[in-house]
Amino acid sequence: MNNNSNQLWSKSFTVPLVNGANDKLIIDFNRLRFYGAPKTKKILSNDAIFANRDNLINSWKNNFIDLELRDATKIGWFNTFTIFINNADEEGIDLPSKSSVESWERLIVNQARAGKYKSSTAIKYFSIIKSLHKYFGYPYKEWFSPHALLPKEKTFPKYGYSDKELINLLKTLHKVFHKLESKISKNISQYIPAKSNSLNNNSNLDNDTEISTEITRCFSAAAFIFSYYTWGNLSTILNAPKPKKIETENGKWYFAEVEKHRANKFVTLELGTNNDLTVPKHALRFINKLLNLSNTLCPNIDNLFIQRDKGKFSSLKGSCLYKFKNWLAREFDIIGDDGTLLSINITKLRKTMSSRHLAITNDPIETAILLGNTPKVLRKHYSQGNEGNNRKQLIATSMALEEAIRLKDIQKGKKQAAKRLNLEILPYEEFLNKYKKTGVLQPQITPIGTGCKGGNSKQQKTYNKKMMFNNLNDKSQKLACADILSCFFCKNQVIIEEVDDIWCLLSFRDSIYESQLDYASYSHFYKSRSELIIKIDNTIKLIDPKVRKKARDKLQNNGRHPLWPEKYNYTF
């Protein structure tokens, strides 16, 4: 044991880097100067044995600095290299040598077979050490095995959020952001540190901790919302400068250019009014509030997203987002479809929005451009959708196909599936004509876009007295009964196969999903409304594809039907 190891530690063997989450880190080559590559803390505690190989380590350090790799990659490579050095020292093998490489390969293969690493992780480790030997100028082709030491394992895609999960997360994020933004804006002087600000006593420290936490949480929530609107990845969001605001014929636009380090290119984050990609007005209000707050708190910092620590402002770090998402899940008890705590994740947001856009447009080129990726990357990582939604589609499809195979006709199969679901689907004119002929008085539409063949019932009269929908519709048009939540369980219901009516039904469905935030818990909402949602989803899948697509496009482009505007969910 060398009792003077702390005196041998030298700052000249350290390399400052910044990881992908904007956190400043130092990789310490002093560790390689001691047997087993111990942690820096151990060296400074005089608990390390000097290996007397400074010339070799200095050469490695200089070559490492010259590597044309982004900092985050260098950090990962260095950590893997310390494992390699530790193994060679434990085996008593000289460095560098073919024996050290062979010992390393045996170690990783054995650990992978024992289940410590996945096969893909082990293969990555082989690649890193092989690449470093190549960069350091060693005969890597002779030293490393030319054969594949481990088979490639099958990779399973990660899915995006379901509609329910996405609405739940976004509502919570908006709630956190707007509440904190309002509080900070109303008391802005408390959040901007004065030049003479002192943090020497405990009361000042406690106050600053609370202020810093509120600012950091506000901008962390904003970062996730911004990612949802722009599809930006983690490094792009964290490095995003304050966007420029321009006025065009089409309205207001915000845009910012950000370097995407790993791809070695610049991507543009844009948010504004557009004829093809409709952005809701509340998105523009959000970015306006965010930009104003960032400019007010930190006019001298270029980054849009900021944090405050010990009285000083700096750009937002990835570690803050990590702490925030854990706090969010814990504080708001957000539950996913699988019954576990739901965590917000930027990658899953990108997967969710890109798979949605791809499903609507069926245009992989446009979707890839919006993501800032190639179509190949889109196919591999971003086209899986949501596992739960995919399963529902398969169930509905299999039901229709089962009937189609039995009846040897797709359209007959769909009709039979509708019959099994106890549904009647008719165009509007046919609906009116059919039930007028059968003696039903005034067949009418309901406020959810379906038809009612029940005539002038008591419920209908009560509804028209209580609910004031007439200001949104033709005065001569009366709506059916008040018990709209029971329509899908009523024998008098008829599905109207018209674009505007299906648009209304889709808007009603969105309102139901929104209402889950008014329930005590997700399980309470699921117990109350799951059967209705399943019936609506099964119904929509049986609508003529052309009508269904036009209705969905209308919902996407025009927003909800006037009968079901945004935030109109209190009736549930």
XYZ file of C-alpha atoms in Angstrom:
572
model
C 0.000 0.000 0.000
C 1.297 3.477 -0.902
C 0.529 5.941 1.900
C 1.409 8.894 -0.345
C -0.953 8.185 -3.239
C -2.784 11.462 -2.641
C 0.465 13.357 -3.232
C 0.994 11.508 -6.528
C -2.414 12.597 -7.826
C -1.993 15.337 -10.461
C -4.511 17.659 -12.083
C -2.556 17.422 -15.348
C -3.934 13.886 -15.796
C -7.567 15.084 -15.752
C -9.715 15.930 -18.788
C -12.856 18.112 -18.364
C -15.809 17.069 -20.551
C -19.548 17.741 -20.883
C -21.934 14.802 -21.191
C -25.033 14.592 -23.386
C -27.195 16.042 -20.612
C -25.041 19.200 -20.338
C -23.464 18.107 -17.028
C -19.784 18.987 -16.588
C -17.690 15.925 -15.747
C -13.994 15.169 -15.332
C -12.404 11.926 -16.490
C -9.411 11.206 -14.300
C -6.473 9.416 -15.961
C -4.793 9.382 -12.537
C -6.880 6.266 -11.924
C -4.932 4.376 -14.601
C -1.630 5.291 -12.912
C -2.564 3.013 -10.002
C -3.141 -0.754 -9.958
C -6.757 -1.719 -10.603
C -7.821 1.771 -11.803
C -9.273 2.733 -8.372
C -11.745 5.577 -7.920
C -10.282 9.058 -7.408
C -11.675 9.140 -3.870
C -9.644 6.048 -3.011
C -6.459 7.600 -4.406
C -6.951 10.787 -2.389
C -7.539 8.656 0.723
C -4.065 7.072 0.362
C -5.718 3.734 -0.438
C -4.080 2.928 -3.798
C -0.872 1.323 -5.108
C 1.170 3.271 -7.651
C 1.842 1.288 -10.873
C 4.767 3.381 -12.148
C 3.546 3.656 -15.779
C 3.149 7.417 -16.201
C 4.690 7.580 -19.690
C 2.170 5.037 -20.984
C -0.781 6.764 -19.289
C 0.294 10.181 -20.548
C 0.440 8.795 -24.099
C -3.055 7.319 -23.737
C -4.400 10.591 -22.351
C -3.033 12.679 -25.236
C -4.377 10.249 -27.853
C -7.711 10.161 -26.039
C -8.048 13.959 -26.103
C -7.398 13.953 -29.865
C -10.202 11.476 -30.576
C -12.825 13.044 -32.848
C -15.717 11.887 -30.723
C -18.350 13.800 -28.819
C -17.742 14.193 -25.089
C -20.551 11.850 -24.037
C -19.015 9.040 -26.124
C -15.559 9.676 -24.650
C -16.967 9.386 -21.132
C -18.507 5.994 -21.915
C -15.316 4.765 -23.576
C -13.156 5.816 -20.633
C -15.395 3.981 -18.148
C -15.127 0.805 -20.242
C -11.347 1.244 -20.508
C -11.023 1.352 -16.690
C -12.707 -2.094 -16.545
C -10.179 -3.357 -19.097
C -7.230 -1.993 -17.061
C -8.628 -3.398 -13.829
C -8.870 -6.898 -15.336
C -5.286 -6.801 -16.665
C -3.927 -5.641 -13.296
C -5.860 -8.286 -11.372
C -4.505 -10.986 -13.713
C -0.967 -9.567 -13.431
C -0.704 -9.043 -17.206
C 1.537 -6.391 -18.754
C -0.006 -3.488 -20.665
C -0.334 -3.184 -23.589
C -0.243 -6.786 -24.812
C -2.147 -9.477 -26.695
C -2.498 -11.385 -23.425
C -4.406 -8.478 -21.843
C -6.843 -8.484 -24.791
C -7.393 -12.260 -24.633
C -7.997 -12.059 -20.882
C -10.477 -9.230 -21.451
C -12.392 -11.219 -24.074
C -12.639 -14.225 -21.743
C -13.877 -12.016 -18.898
C -16.668 -10.374 -20.900
C -17.816 -13.633 -22.540
C -18.005 -15.373 -19.151
C -19.874 -12.467 -17.555
C -22.332 -12.307 -20.476
C -22.998 -16.049 -20.198
C -23.506 -15.642 -16.455
C -26.145 -12.989 -17.150
C -24.247 -9.931 -15.894
C -24.405 -8.274 -19.333
C -26.725 -8.551 -22.268
C -25.094 -9.893 -25.413
C -25.472 -6.469 -27.060
C -23.691 -4.768 -24.131
C -20.812 -7.255 -24.259
C -20.421 -6.747 -28.028
C -20.354 -2.982 -27.442
C -17.560 -3.412 -24.865
C -15.519 -5.464 -27.353
C -15.976 -2.758 -29.974
C -14.891 0.059 -27.617
C -11.668 -1.622 -26.467
C -10.839 -2.695 -30.018
C -11.359 0.870 -31.274
C -9.157 2.310 -28.516
C -6.331 -0.100 -29.371
C -6.683 0.973 -32.990
C -6.517 4.691 -32.075
C -3.554 4.084 -29.756
C -1.625 2.465 -32.627
C -1.504 -1.150 -31.422
C -1.812 -4.218 -33.766
C -5.489 -4.703 -32.955
C -6.145 -7.055 -35.898
C -3.599 -9.552 -34.550
C -4.562 -9.136 -30.888
C -8.365 -9.368 -31.104
C -10.287 -12.495 -32.095
C -11.461 -12.397 -35.732
C -14.553 -14.449 -34.804
C -17.823 -13.341 -33.249
C -17.513 -14.328 -29.598
C -21.196 -13.848 -28.803
C -24.360 -14.085 -30.926
C -26.369 -10.950 -31.573
C -29.505 -11.003 -29.483
C -32.913 -10.137 -30.816
C -33.846 -6.556 -29.999
C -37.336 -5.620 -28.890
C -38.753 -2.197 -29.765
C -39.664 0.360 -27.132
C -43.154 1.703 -27.560
C -44.559 5.194 -27.229
C -47.338 6.382 -24.928
C -50.986 5.482 -25.395
C -53.556 8.269 -25.829
C -54.603 7.996 -22.193
C -51.030 8.096 -20.919
C -50.098 11.033 -23.127
C -53.092 13.139 -22.073
C -52.423 12.389 -18.413
C -48.752 13.362 -18.664
C -49.328 16.529 -20.691
C -52.102 17.778 -18.415
C -49.838 17.326 -15.408
C -46.838 18.971 -17.095
C -48.916 21.969 -18.195
C -50.365 22.274 -14.703
C -46.879 22.346 -13.129
C -45.450 24.771 -15.685
C -48.310 27.297 -15.666
C -48.607 27.310 -11.877
C -44.875 27.919 -11.349
C -44.583 30.349 -14.277
C -47.428 32.433 -12.853
C -45.904 32.442 -9.368
C -42.444 33.399 -10.635
C -43.744 36.113 -12.987
C -45.837 37.755 -10.256
C -42.878 37.859 -7.835
C -40.022 38.187 -10.303
C -37.800 40.266 -7.981
C -37.594 37.359 -5.533
C -36.277 35.039 -8.233
C -33.560 37.274 -9.701
C -30.531 37.300 -7.360
C -29.244 40.772 -6.474
C -25.548 41.520 -7.002
C -25.058 41.815 -3.246
C -26.951 38.595 -2.596
C -25.322 36.694 0.250
C -25.887 33.039 1.036
C -23.864 32.910 4.218
C -26.612 32.264 6.760
C -28.958 29.303 6.908
C -32.147 31.310 6.274
C -30.762 32.631 2.988
C -29.633 29.149 2.021
C -33.067 27.658 2.715
C -34.815 30.433 0.796
C -32.485 30.051 -2.184
C -33.013 26.293 -2.231
C -36.788 26.774 -2.469
C -36.444 29.447 -5.178
C -33.955 27.359 -7.156
C -36.194 24.295 -6.951
C -39.214 26.199 -8.293
C -37.260 27.703 -11.206
C -35.659 24.387 -12.128
C -38.963 22.495 -11.954
C -40.687 25.151 -14.052
C -38.103 24.903 -16.838
C -37.889 21.109 -16.548
C -41.642 20.827 -17.146
C -41.271 23.279 -20.039
C -38.473 21.177 -21.575
C -40.696 18.092 -21.748
C -43.639 20.086 -23.170
C -41.317 21.699 -25.730
C -40.063 18.251 -26.744
C -43.663 17.111 -27.265
C -44.383 20.038 -29.593
C -41.071 20.000 -31.522
C -40.041 16.290 -31.354
C -36.564 17.382 -30.234
C -34.316 14.828 -28.517
C -32.619 15.355 -25.126
C -29.392 17.011 -26.266
C -31.259 19.150 -28.811
C -33.706 20.412 -26.183
C -31.034 21.134 -23.570
C -28.859 22.995 -26.073
C -31.745 24.897 -27.661
C -31.067 28.649 -27.804
C -33.824 31.153 -27.209
C -35.901 30.908 -30.390
C -36.291 33.821 -32.735
C -39.771 35.136 -33.345
C -40.800 36.132 -36.853
C -44.056 37.289 -38.434
C -45.116 35.744 -41.749
C -48.247 35.751 -43.873
C -49.233 32.547 -42.091
C -48.823 34.026 -38.600
C -46.222 33.905 -35.833
C -43.293 31.500 -35.985
C -40.628 30.578 -33.434
C -37.506 28.785 -34.633
C -34.092 27.833 -33.262
C -31.114 26.048 -34.826
C -29.382 23.465 -32.641
C -26.324 21.330 -33.313
C -27.016 17.592 -33.153
C -23.570 16.422 -32.060
C -23.768 12.696 -32.714
C -25.166 13.196 -36.217
C -22.713 16.058 -36.859
C -25.419 18.341 -38.252
C -27.752 21.178 -37.323
C -31.474 20.685 -36.830
C -34.114 23.399 -36.715
C -36.801 23.441 -34.045
C -39.885 25.238 -35.361
C -43.209 26.080 -33.792
C -45.919 28.172 -35.399
C -49.109 28.324 -37.435
C -48.981 26.094 -40.470
C -51.505 24.880 -43.018
C -50.172 21.316 -42.990
C -49.205 20.777 -39.354
C -51.791 22.473 -37.177
C -50.329 23.750 -33.917
C -52.931 24.605 -31.250
C -53.017 28.185 -29.998
C -52.189 27.096 -26.466
C -48.845 25.804 -27.802
C -47.984 29.288 -29.052
C -49.109 30.803 -25.750
C -46.866 28.306 -23.967
C -43.745 29.142 -26.000
C -44.456 32.861 -25.597
C -44.644 32.520 -21.800
C -41.533 30.343 -21.734
C -39.518 32.762 -23.860
C -40.584 35.792 -21.811
C -39.710 34.059 -18.538
C -36.315 32.912 -19.818
C -35.497 36.407 -21.119
C -36.601 38.064 -17.882
C -34.653 35.770 -15.568
C -31.559 35.307 -17.737
C -31.169 37.826 -20.563
C -27.424 37.065 -20.774
C -27.734 33.284 -21.220
C -28.374 32.070 -24.771
C -30.039 28.807 -23.736
C -33.828 28.731 -23.576
C -33.961 26.309 -20.642
C -32.224 27.391 -17.444
C -31.758 26.374 -13.834
C -30.653 28.183 -10.702
C -28.243 26.804 -8.123
C -26.664 28.656 -5.179
C -27.889 31.992 -6.448
C -26.508 31.536 -9.971
C -28.247 30.802 -13.255
C -26.933 28.319 -15.817
C -28.282 26.203 -18.664
C -30.550 23.326 -17.634
C -28.744 20.018 -17.013
C -29.927 16.511 -17.789
C -29.561 15.525 -14.137
C -32.254 18.109 -13.286
C -34.649 16.506 -15.783
C -33.945 13.103 -14.231
C -34.759 14.395 -10.731
C -37.822 16.214 -12.034
C -39.372 13.189 -13.769
C -38.956 11.108 -10.594
C -40.533 13.903 -8.525
C -43.400 14.236 -11.032
C -44.272 10.536 -10.993
C -44.021 10.379 -7.206
C -45.881 13.634 -6.445
C -48.781 13.194 -8.882
C -49.058 9.402 -8.749
C -49.377 9.113 -12.531
C -50.340 5.539 -13.421
C -49.721 3.956 -16.831
C -51.923 1.491 -18.684
C -50.023 -1.388 -17.089
C -50.859 -0.182 -13.579
C -47.326 0.986 -12.707
C -46.036 4.515 -12.091
C -45.732 6.353 -15.400
C -42.540 8.296 -16.063
C -42.097 11.081 -18.604
C -39.407 10.345 -21.176
C -38.294 12.493 -24.132
C -37.456 9.484 -26.321
C -40.932 8.016 -25.758
C -42.487 11.384 -26.629
C -40.604 11.376 -29.949
C -41.704 7.796 -30.619
C -45.312 8.638 -29.767
C -45.635 11.729 -31.945
C -43.711 10.340 -34.918
C -45.691 7.080 -34.996
C -48.937 9.081 -34.805
C -47.886 11.330 -37.677
C -46.758 8.323 -39.706
C -50.099 6.579 -39.122
C -52.054 9.662 -40.235
C -49.946 10.654 -43.264
C -48.391 7.313 -44.245
C -45.397 9.436 -45.312
C -42.108 8.092 -43.848
C -40.015 10.729 -45.642
C -41.877 13.670 -44.111
C -41.930 11.994 -40.689
C -38.166 11.342 -40.851
C -37.531 14.978 -41.822
C -39.620 16.218 -38.893
C -37.667 13.919 -36.555
C -34.323 15.015 -37.981
C -33.489 11.383 -38.792
C -33.171 9.187 -41.865
C -36.061 6.914 -42.978
C -33.922 3.927 -41.920
C -33.688 5.238 -38.336
C -37.422 5.987 -38.437
C -38.246 2.381 -39.418
C -35.959 0.908 -36.785
C -36.759 3.088 -33.781
C -39.834 5.274 -34.272
C -42.560 3.373 -36.143
C -43.780 0.965 -33.455
C -46.605 3.077 -32.002
C -48.049 2.044 -28.644
C -48.238 -1.600 -27.630
C -51.690 -1.288 -26.041
C -53.188 0.544 -29.016
C -51.589 -1.952 -31.403
C -53.185 -4.797 -29.480
C -56.645 -3.172 -29.675
C -56.282 -2.733 -33.433
C -55.336 -6.392 -33.810
C -58.357 -7.518 -31.771
C -60.761 -5.426 -33.864
C -59.112 -6.547 -37.101
C -59.151 -10.198 -36.084
C -62.857 -9.944 -35.218
C -63.665 -8.530 -38.666
C -61.370 -11.036 -40.419
C -62.892 -13.925 -38.507
C -66.308 -12.987 -39.870
C -64.862 -12.236 -43.335
C -63.265 -15.685 -43.582
C -66.476 -17.351 -42.461
C -68.615 -15.309 -44.872
C -65.951 -15.040 -47.628
C -66.572 -11.274 -47.940
C -64.838 -8.354 -46.173
C -67.847 -5.984 -46.199
C -70.157 -8.744 -44.984
C -67.577 -9.562 -42.353
C -67.578 -5.978 -41.091
C -71.368 -5.946 -41.008
C -71.420 -9.206 -39.075
C -68.855 -7.802 -36.621
C -71.115 -4.755 -36.186
C -74.028 -7.101 -35.537
C -72.033 -8.938 -32.875
C -71.337 -5.583 -31.254
C -75.077 -4.793 -31.515
C -74.477 -1.756 -33.757
C -76.454 -0.297 -36.637
C -74.402 1.875 -39.015
C -76.204 4.068 -41.565
C -75.536 7.236 -43.603
C -77.591 10.193 -42.318
C -80.200 10.328 -45.116
C -80.736 6.584 -44.946
C -81.134 6.833 -41.168
C -83.854 9.500 -41.532
C -85.689 7.716 -44.328
C -85.596 4.295 -42.699
C -87.069 5.341 -39.380
C -89.587 7.816 -40.779
C -91.002 4.982 -42.882
C -91.291 2.703 -39.879
C -93.365 5.251 -38.017
C -90.760 6.590 -35.599
C -91.392 10.284 -34.989
C -88.465 12.602 -35.706
C -85.394 10.322 -35.654
C -82.697 12.597 -34.229
C -78.978 12.941 -33.713
C -77.437 12.996 -30.252
C -74.774 15.444 -29.020
C -72.147 12.721 -29.405
C -72.712 12.370 -33.163
C -74.825 9.213 -33.170
C -78.484 8.799 -34.092
C -81.468 7.957 -31.899
C -84.521 6.127 -33.212
C -86.335 6.413 -29.882
C -88.656 9.253 -30.864
C -89.863 11.996 -28.525
C -88.941 10.360 -25.258
C -89.163 11.905 -21.810
C -85.378 11.932 -21.532
C -85.067 13.882 -24.786
C -87.453 16.609 -23.632
C -85.654 16.926 -20.307
C -82.337 17.214 -22.096
C -83.430 20.009 -24.435
C -84.677 22.016 -21.467
C -81.542 21.638 -19.367
C -78.686 21.800 -21.884
C -78.105 24.960 -23.896
C -76.587 23.539 -27.072
C -78.958 25.413 -29.383
C -76.633 28.417 -29.651
C -74.181 26.134 -31.472
C -76.677 24.526 -33.826
C -79.557 25.353 -36.099
C -82.549 26.560 -34.046
C -84.813 24.017 -35.692
C -82.531 21.138 -34.801
C -83.316 19.349 -31.562
C -81.019 16.872 -29.881
C -81.928 13.512 -28.425
C -82.109 12.461 -24.780
C -79.931 13.613 -21.900
C -78.425 10.266 -20.937
C -75.586 10.414 -23.477
C -73.265 8.164 -21.464
C -75.765 5.344 -21.965
C -76.136 5.747 -25.748
C -73.743 2.893 -26.553
C -75.737 0.612 -24.257
C -79.124 1.653 -25.702
C -81.179 -0.323 -28.249
C -82.248 2.935 -29.931
C -78.735 3.986 -30.944
C -77.779 4.190 -34.634
C -74.254 5.092 -35.801
C -74.365 7.908 -38.379
C -71.705 7.227 -41.004
C -71.018 10.862 -41.960
C -67.777 12.825 -41.585
C -69.153 15.513 -39.246
C -70.932 12.986 -37.048
C -67.853 10.790 -36.658
C -65.843 13.977 -35.982
C -68.323 14.738 -33.190
C -67.994 11.180 -31.846
C -64.178 11.401 -31.883
C -64.394 14.731 -30.027
C -66.678 13.131 -27.444
C -64.141 10.325 -27.020
C -61.341 12.863 -26.413
C -63.478 14.604 -23.790
C -63.922 11.324 -21.938
C -60.154 10.771 -21.910
C -59.609 14.322 -20.645
C -62.048 13.802 -17.808
C -59.816 11.209 -16.145
C -57.913 14.035 -14.442
C -61.084 14.875 -12.512
C -61.200 11.410 -10.965
C -59.571 10.461 -7.682
C -57.322 7.952 -9.453
C -56.812 6.302 -12.821
C -58.271 3.039 -11.503
C -61.467 4.903 -10.544
C -61.677 6.407 -14.037
C -60.953 3.043 -15.690
C -63.627 1.300 -13.644
C -66.200 3.970 -14.543
C -65.463 4.568 -18.210
C -63.434 1.690 -19.706
C -66.470 -0.192 -21.054
C -67.772 2.928 -22.805
C -64.360 3.724 -24.329
C -63.976 0.159 -25.636
C -67.427 0.326 -27.253
C -66.603 3.665 -28.915
C -63.236 2.365 -30.179
C -64.820 -0.792 -31.588
C -67.490 1.311 -33.290
C -65.010 3.700 -34.908
C -63.038 0.782 -36.352
C -66.151 -0.391 -38.220
C -66.803 2.953 -39.936
C -65.995 3.242 -43.643
C -62.206 3.942 -43.822
C -62.663 7.012 -46.041
C -65.208 8.554 -43.689
C -63.083 7.674 -40.666
C -59.931 9.229 -42.158
C -61.720 12.461 -43.127
C -63.201 12.715 -39.630
C -59.809 12.182 -38.003
C -58.251 14.750 -40.331
C -60.946 17.217 -39.342
C -60.254 16.609 -35.654
C -56.533 17.061 -36.291
C -56.905 20.208 -38.395
C -59.933 21.949 -36.865
C -59.786 20.712 -33.306
C -62.804 19.358 -31.499
C -66.397 19.616 -32.633
C -68.185 22.755 -31.273
C -70.311 20.531 -29.034
C -67.192 19.198 -27.321
C -64.644 22.041 -27.103
C -61.355 21.612 -25.255
C -61.636 21.388 -21.460
C -65.354 20.553 -21.806
C -65.270 17.449 -19.658
C -66.998 18.427 -16.432
C -70.230 16.653 -17.383
C -68.527 13.331 -16.725
